[in-house]
PDB file of C-alpha atoms in Angstrom:
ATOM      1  CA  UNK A1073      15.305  10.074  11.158  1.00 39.00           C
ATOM      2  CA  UNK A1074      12.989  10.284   8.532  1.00 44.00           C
ATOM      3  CA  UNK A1075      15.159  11.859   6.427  1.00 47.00           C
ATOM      4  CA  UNK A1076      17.601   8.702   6.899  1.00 47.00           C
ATOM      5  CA  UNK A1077      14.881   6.161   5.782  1.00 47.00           C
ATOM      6  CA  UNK A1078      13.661   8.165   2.603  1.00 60.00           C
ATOM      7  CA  UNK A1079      14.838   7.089  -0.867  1.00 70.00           C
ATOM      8  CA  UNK A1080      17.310   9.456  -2.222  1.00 75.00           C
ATOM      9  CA  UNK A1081      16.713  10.545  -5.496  1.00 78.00           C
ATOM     10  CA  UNK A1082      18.967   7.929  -7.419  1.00 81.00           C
ATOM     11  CA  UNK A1083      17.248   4.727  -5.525  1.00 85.00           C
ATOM     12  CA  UNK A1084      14.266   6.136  -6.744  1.00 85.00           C
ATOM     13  CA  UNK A1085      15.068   6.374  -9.939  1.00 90.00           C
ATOM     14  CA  UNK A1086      16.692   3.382 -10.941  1.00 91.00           C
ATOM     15  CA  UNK A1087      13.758   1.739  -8.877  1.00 92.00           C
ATOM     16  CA  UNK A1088      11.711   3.277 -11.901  1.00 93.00           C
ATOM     17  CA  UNK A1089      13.912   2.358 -14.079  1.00 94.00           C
ATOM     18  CA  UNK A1090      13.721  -1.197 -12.929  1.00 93.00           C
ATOM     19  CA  UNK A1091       9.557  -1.222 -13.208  1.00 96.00           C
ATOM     20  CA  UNK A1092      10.037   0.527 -16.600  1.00 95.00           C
ATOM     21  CA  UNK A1093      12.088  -1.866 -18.117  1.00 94.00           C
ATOM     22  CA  UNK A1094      11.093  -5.594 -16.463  1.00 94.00           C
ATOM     23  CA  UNK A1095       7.427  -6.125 -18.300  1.00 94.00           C
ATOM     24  CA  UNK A1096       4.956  -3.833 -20.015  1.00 95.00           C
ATOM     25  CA  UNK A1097       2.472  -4.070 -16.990  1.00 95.00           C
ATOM     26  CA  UNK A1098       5.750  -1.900 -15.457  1.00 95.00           C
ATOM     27  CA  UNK A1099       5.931   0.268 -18.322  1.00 96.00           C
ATOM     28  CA  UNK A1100       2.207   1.239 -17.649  1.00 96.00           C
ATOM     29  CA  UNK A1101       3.385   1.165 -13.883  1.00 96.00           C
ATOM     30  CA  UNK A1102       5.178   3.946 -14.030  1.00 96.00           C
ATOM     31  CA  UNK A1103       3.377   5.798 -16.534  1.00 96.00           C
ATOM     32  CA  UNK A1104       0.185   6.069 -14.089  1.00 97.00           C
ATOM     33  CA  UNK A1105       1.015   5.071 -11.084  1.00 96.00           C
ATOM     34  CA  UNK A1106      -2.580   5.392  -9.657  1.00 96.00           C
ATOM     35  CA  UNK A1107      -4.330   3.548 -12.339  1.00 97.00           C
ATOM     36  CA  UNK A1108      -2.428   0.635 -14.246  1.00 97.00           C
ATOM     37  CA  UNK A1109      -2.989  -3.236 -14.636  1.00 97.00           C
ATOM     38  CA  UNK A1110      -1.292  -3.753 -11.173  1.00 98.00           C
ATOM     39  CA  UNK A1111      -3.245  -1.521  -9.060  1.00 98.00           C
ATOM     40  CA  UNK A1112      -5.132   1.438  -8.825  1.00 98.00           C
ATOM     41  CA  UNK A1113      -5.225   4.050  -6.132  1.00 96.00           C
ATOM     42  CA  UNK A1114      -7.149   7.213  -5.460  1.00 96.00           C
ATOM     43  CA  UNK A1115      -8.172   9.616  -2.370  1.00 97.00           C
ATOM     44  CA  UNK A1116     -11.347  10.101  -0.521  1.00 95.00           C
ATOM     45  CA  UNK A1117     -11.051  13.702   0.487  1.00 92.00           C
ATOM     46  CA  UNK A1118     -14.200  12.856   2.934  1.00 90.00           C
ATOM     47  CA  UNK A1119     -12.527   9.952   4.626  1.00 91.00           C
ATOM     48  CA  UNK A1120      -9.018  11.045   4.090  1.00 90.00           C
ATOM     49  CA  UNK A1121      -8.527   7.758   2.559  1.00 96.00           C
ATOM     50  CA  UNK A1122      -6.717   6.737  -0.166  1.00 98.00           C
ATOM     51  CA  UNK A1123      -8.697   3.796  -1.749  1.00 98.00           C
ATOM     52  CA  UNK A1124      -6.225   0.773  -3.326  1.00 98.00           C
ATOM     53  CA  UNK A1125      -7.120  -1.746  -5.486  1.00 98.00           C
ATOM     54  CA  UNK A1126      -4.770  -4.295  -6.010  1.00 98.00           C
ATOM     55  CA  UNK A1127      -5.575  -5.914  -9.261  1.00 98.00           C
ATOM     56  CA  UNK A1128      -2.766  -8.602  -9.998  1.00 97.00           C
ATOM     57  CA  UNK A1129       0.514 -10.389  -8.725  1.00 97.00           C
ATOM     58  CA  UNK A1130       2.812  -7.270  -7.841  1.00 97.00           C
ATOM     59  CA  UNK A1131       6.966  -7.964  -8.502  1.00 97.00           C
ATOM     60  CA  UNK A1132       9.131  -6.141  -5.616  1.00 97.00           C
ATOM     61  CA  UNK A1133      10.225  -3.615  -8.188  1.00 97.00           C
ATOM     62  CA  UNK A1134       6.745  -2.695  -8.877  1.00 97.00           C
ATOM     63  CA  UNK A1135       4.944  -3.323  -4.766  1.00 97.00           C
ATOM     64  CA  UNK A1136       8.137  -0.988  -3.467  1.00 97.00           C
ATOM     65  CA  UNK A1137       7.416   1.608  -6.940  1.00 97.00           C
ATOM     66  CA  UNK A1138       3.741   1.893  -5.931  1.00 97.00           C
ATOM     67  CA  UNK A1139       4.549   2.211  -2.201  1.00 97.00           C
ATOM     68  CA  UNK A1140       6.333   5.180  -2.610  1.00 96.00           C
ATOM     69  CA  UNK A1141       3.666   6.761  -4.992  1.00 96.00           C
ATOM     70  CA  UNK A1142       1.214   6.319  -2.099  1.00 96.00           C
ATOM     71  CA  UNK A1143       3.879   7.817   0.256  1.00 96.00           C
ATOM     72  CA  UNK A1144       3.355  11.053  -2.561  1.00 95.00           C
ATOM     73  CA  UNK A1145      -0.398  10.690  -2.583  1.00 96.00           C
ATOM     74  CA  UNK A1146      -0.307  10.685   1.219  1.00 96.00           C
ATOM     75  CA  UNK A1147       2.001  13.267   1.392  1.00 96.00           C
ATOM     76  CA  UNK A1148       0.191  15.773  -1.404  1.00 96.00           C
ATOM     77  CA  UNK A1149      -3.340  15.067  -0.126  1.00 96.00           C
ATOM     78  CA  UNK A1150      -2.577  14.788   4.041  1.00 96.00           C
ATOM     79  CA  UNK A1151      -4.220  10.915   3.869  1.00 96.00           C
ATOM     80  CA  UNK A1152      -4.461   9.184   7.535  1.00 95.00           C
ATOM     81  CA  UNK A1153      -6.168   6.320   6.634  1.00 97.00           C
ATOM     82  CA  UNK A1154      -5.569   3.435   3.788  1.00 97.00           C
ATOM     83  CA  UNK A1155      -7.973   1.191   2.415  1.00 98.00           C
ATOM     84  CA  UNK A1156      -6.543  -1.666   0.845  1.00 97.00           C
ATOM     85  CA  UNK A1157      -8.633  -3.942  -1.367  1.00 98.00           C
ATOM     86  CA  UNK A1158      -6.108  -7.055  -1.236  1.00 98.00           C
ATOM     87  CA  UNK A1159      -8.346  -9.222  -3.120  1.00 98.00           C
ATOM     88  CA  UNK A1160      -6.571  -9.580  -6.256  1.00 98.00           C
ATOM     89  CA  UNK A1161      -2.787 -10.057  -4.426  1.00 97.00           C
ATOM     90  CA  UNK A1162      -1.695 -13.133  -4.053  1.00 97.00           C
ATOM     91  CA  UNK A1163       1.124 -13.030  -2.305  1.00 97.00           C
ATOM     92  CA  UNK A1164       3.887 -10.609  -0.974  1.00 97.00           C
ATOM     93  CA  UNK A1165       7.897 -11.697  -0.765  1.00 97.00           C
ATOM     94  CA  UNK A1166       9.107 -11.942   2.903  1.00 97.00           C
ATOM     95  CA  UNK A1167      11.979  -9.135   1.716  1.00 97.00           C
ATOM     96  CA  UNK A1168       9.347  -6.936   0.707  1.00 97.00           C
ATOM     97  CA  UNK A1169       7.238  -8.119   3.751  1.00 97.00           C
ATOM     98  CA  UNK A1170      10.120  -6.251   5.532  1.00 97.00           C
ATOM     99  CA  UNK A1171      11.224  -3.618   3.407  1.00 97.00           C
ATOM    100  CA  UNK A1172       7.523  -2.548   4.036  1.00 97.00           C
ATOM    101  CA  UNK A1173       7.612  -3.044   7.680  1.00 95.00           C
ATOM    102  CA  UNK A1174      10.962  -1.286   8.277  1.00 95.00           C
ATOM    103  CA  UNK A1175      11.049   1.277   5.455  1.00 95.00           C
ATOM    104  CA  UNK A1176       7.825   2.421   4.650  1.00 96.00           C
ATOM    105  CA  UNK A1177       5.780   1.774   7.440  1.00 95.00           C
ATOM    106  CA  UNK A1178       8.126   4.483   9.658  1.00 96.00           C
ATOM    107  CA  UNK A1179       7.492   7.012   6.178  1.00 96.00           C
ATOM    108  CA  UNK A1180       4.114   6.821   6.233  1.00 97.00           C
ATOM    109  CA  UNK A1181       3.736   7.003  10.083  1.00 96.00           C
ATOM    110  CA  UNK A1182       5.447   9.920   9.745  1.00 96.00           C
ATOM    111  CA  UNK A1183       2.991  11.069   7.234  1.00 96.00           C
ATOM    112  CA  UNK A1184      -0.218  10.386   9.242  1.00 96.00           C
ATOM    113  CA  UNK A1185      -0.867   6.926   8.968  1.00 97.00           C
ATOM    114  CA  UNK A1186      -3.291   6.327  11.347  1.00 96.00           C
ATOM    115  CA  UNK A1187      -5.442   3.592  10.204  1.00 96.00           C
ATOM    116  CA  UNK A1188      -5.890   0.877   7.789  1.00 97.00           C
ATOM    117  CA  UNK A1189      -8.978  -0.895   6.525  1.00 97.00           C
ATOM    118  CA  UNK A1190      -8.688  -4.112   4.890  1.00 97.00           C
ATOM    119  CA  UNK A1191     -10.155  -6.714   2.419  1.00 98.00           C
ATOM    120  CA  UNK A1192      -8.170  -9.669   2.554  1.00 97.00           C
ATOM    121  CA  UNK A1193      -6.654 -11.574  -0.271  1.00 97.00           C
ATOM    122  CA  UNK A1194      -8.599 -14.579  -1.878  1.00 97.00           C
ATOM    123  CA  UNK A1195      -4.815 -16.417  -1.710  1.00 97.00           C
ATOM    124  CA  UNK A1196      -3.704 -18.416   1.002  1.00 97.00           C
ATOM    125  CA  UNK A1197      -0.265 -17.331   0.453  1.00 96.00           C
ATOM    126  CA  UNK A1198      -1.469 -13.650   0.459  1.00 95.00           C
ATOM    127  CA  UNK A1199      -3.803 -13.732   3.263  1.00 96.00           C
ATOM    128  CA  UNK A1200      -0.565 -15.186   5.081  1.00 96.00           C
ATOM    129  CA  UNK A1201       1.485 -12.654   4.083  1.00 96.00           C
ATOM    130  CA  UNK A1202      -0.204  -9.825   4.114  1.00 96.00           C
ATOM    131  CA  UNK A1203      -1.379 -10.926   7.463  1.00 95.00           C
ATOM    132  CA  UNK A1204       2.395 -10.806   8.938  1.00 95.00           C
ATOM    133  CA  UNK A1205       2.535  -7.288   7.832  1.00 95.00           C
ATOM    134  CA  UNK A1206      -0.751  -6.091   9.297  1.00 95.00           C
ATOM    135  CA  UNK A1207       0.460  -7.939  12.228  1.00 95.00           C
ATOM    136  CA  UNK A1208       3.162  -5.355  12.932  1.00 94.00           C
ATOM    137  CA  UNK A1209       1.721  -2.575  11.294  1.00 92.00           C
ATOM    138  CA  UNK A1210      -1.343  -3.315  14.061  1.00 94.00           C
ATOM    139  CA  UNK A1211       1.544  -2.607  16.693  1.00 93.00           C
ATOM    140  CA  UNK A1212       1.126   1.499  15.643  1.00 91.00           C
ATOM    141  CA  UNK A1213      -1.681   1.798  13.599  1.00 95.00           C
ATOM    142  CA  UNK A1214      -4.919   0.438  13.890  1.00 96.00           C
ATOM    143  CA  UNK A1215      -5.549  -2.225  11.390  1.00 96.00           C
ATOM    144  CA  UNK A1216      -9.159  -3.881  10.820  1.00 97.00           C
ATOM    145  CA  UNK A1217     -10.478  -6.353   8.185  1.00 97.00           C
ATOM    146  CA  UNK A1218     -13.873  -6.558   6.074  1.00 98.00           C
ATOM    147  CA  UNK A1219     -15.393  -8.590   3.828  1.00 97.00           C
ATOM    148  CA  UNK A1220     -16.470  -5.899   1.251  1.00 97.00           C
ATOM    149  CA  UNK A1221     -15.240  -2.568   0.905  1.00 96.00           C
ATOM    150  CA  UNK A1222     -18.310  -0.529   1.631  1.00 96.00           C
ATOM    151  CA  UNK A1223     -18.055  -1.642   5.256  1.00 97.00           C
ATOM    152  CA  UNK A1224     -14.609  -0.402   5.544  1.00 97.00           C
ATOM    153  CA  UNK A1225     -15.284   2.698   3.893  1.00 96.00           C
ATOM    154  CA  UNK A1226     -18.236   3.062   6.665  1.00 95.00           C
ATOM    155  CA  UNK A1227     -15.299   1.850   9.617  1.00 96.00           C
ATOM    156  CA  UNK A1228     -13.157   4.529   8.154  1.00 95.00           C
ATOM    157  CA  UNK A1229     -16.198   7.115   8.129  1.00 91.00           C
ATOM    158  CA  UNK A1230     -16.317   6.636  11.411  1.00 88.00           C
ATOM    159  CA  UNK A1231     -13.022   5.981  12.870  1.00 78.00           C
ATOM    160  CA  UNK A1232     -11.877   9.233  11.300  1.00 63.00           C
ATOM    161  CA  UNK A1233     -13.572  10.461  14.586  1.00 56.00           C
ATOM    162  CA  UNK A1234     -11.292   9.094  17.039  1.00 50.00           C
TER     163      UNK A1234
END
């Protein structure tokens, strides 16, 4: 099963190929996927967390691109928990809504994903949706929200517990 719901090899790449060639924000995208004008991402060994920052309106190209460099993160560094600053996103697409929901969600379950701590977007329109997706995503994993992220690094610190 998990095997049927990763992207193959060419998806992936002309998914890159798509970020690369759409803006120069996608250019620098794909050059460093943890740490461009989009987002930035890195891993708390002592919270097996990895940390994202979302910094600016995502296109689908580029949200699905980054989702599947977390999958690698999580994969490479054994992850179980994400903390998502969503701040600085203002909104998420109702197809990626579900692309996330039914793709990656079941890839990163599969990885670990046990818990999510977030900080929820200063949009409307992003609260909203990334409220639907937490919605579902609560239905497996748990899913909490905080104002600031040093109280959901301290939820993670100790949630990592049970």
């Amino acid at each position: 099963m998990i095997e049927d719901a990763r992207m193959t090899a060419d998806s992936l790449a002309s998914l890159t190929e798509t970020v690369r060639s759409e803006s120069l924000d996608g250019a620098l995208v794909v050059k460093n996927p943890s740490d461009n004008p989009v987002c930035s991402f890195t891993h708390d060994e002592d919270l097996s967390c990895i940390k994202v920052v979302w910094r600016k309106y995502a296109t689908s190209a580029q949200l699905r691109f980054l989702h599947e460099a977390l999958l690698q993160v999580m994969e490479g560094t054994g992850a179980q928990s994400l903390l998502g600053d969503d701040r600085e996103l203002p909104i998420v697409h109702a197809e990626d809504q579900r692309w996330i929901i039914e793709e990656w969600l079941p890839r990163a379950q599969a990885l670990g994903l046990k818990r999510v701590a977030a900080i929820p977007s200063h949009s409307f329109f992003g609260r909203l949706s990334i409220g639907s997706i937490q919605l579902i995503l609560a239905k497996n994993v748990v899913v909490k929200q905080f104002q600031n992220v040093p109280l959901a690094a301290d939820w993670l610190g100790r949630a990592t517990h049970f």
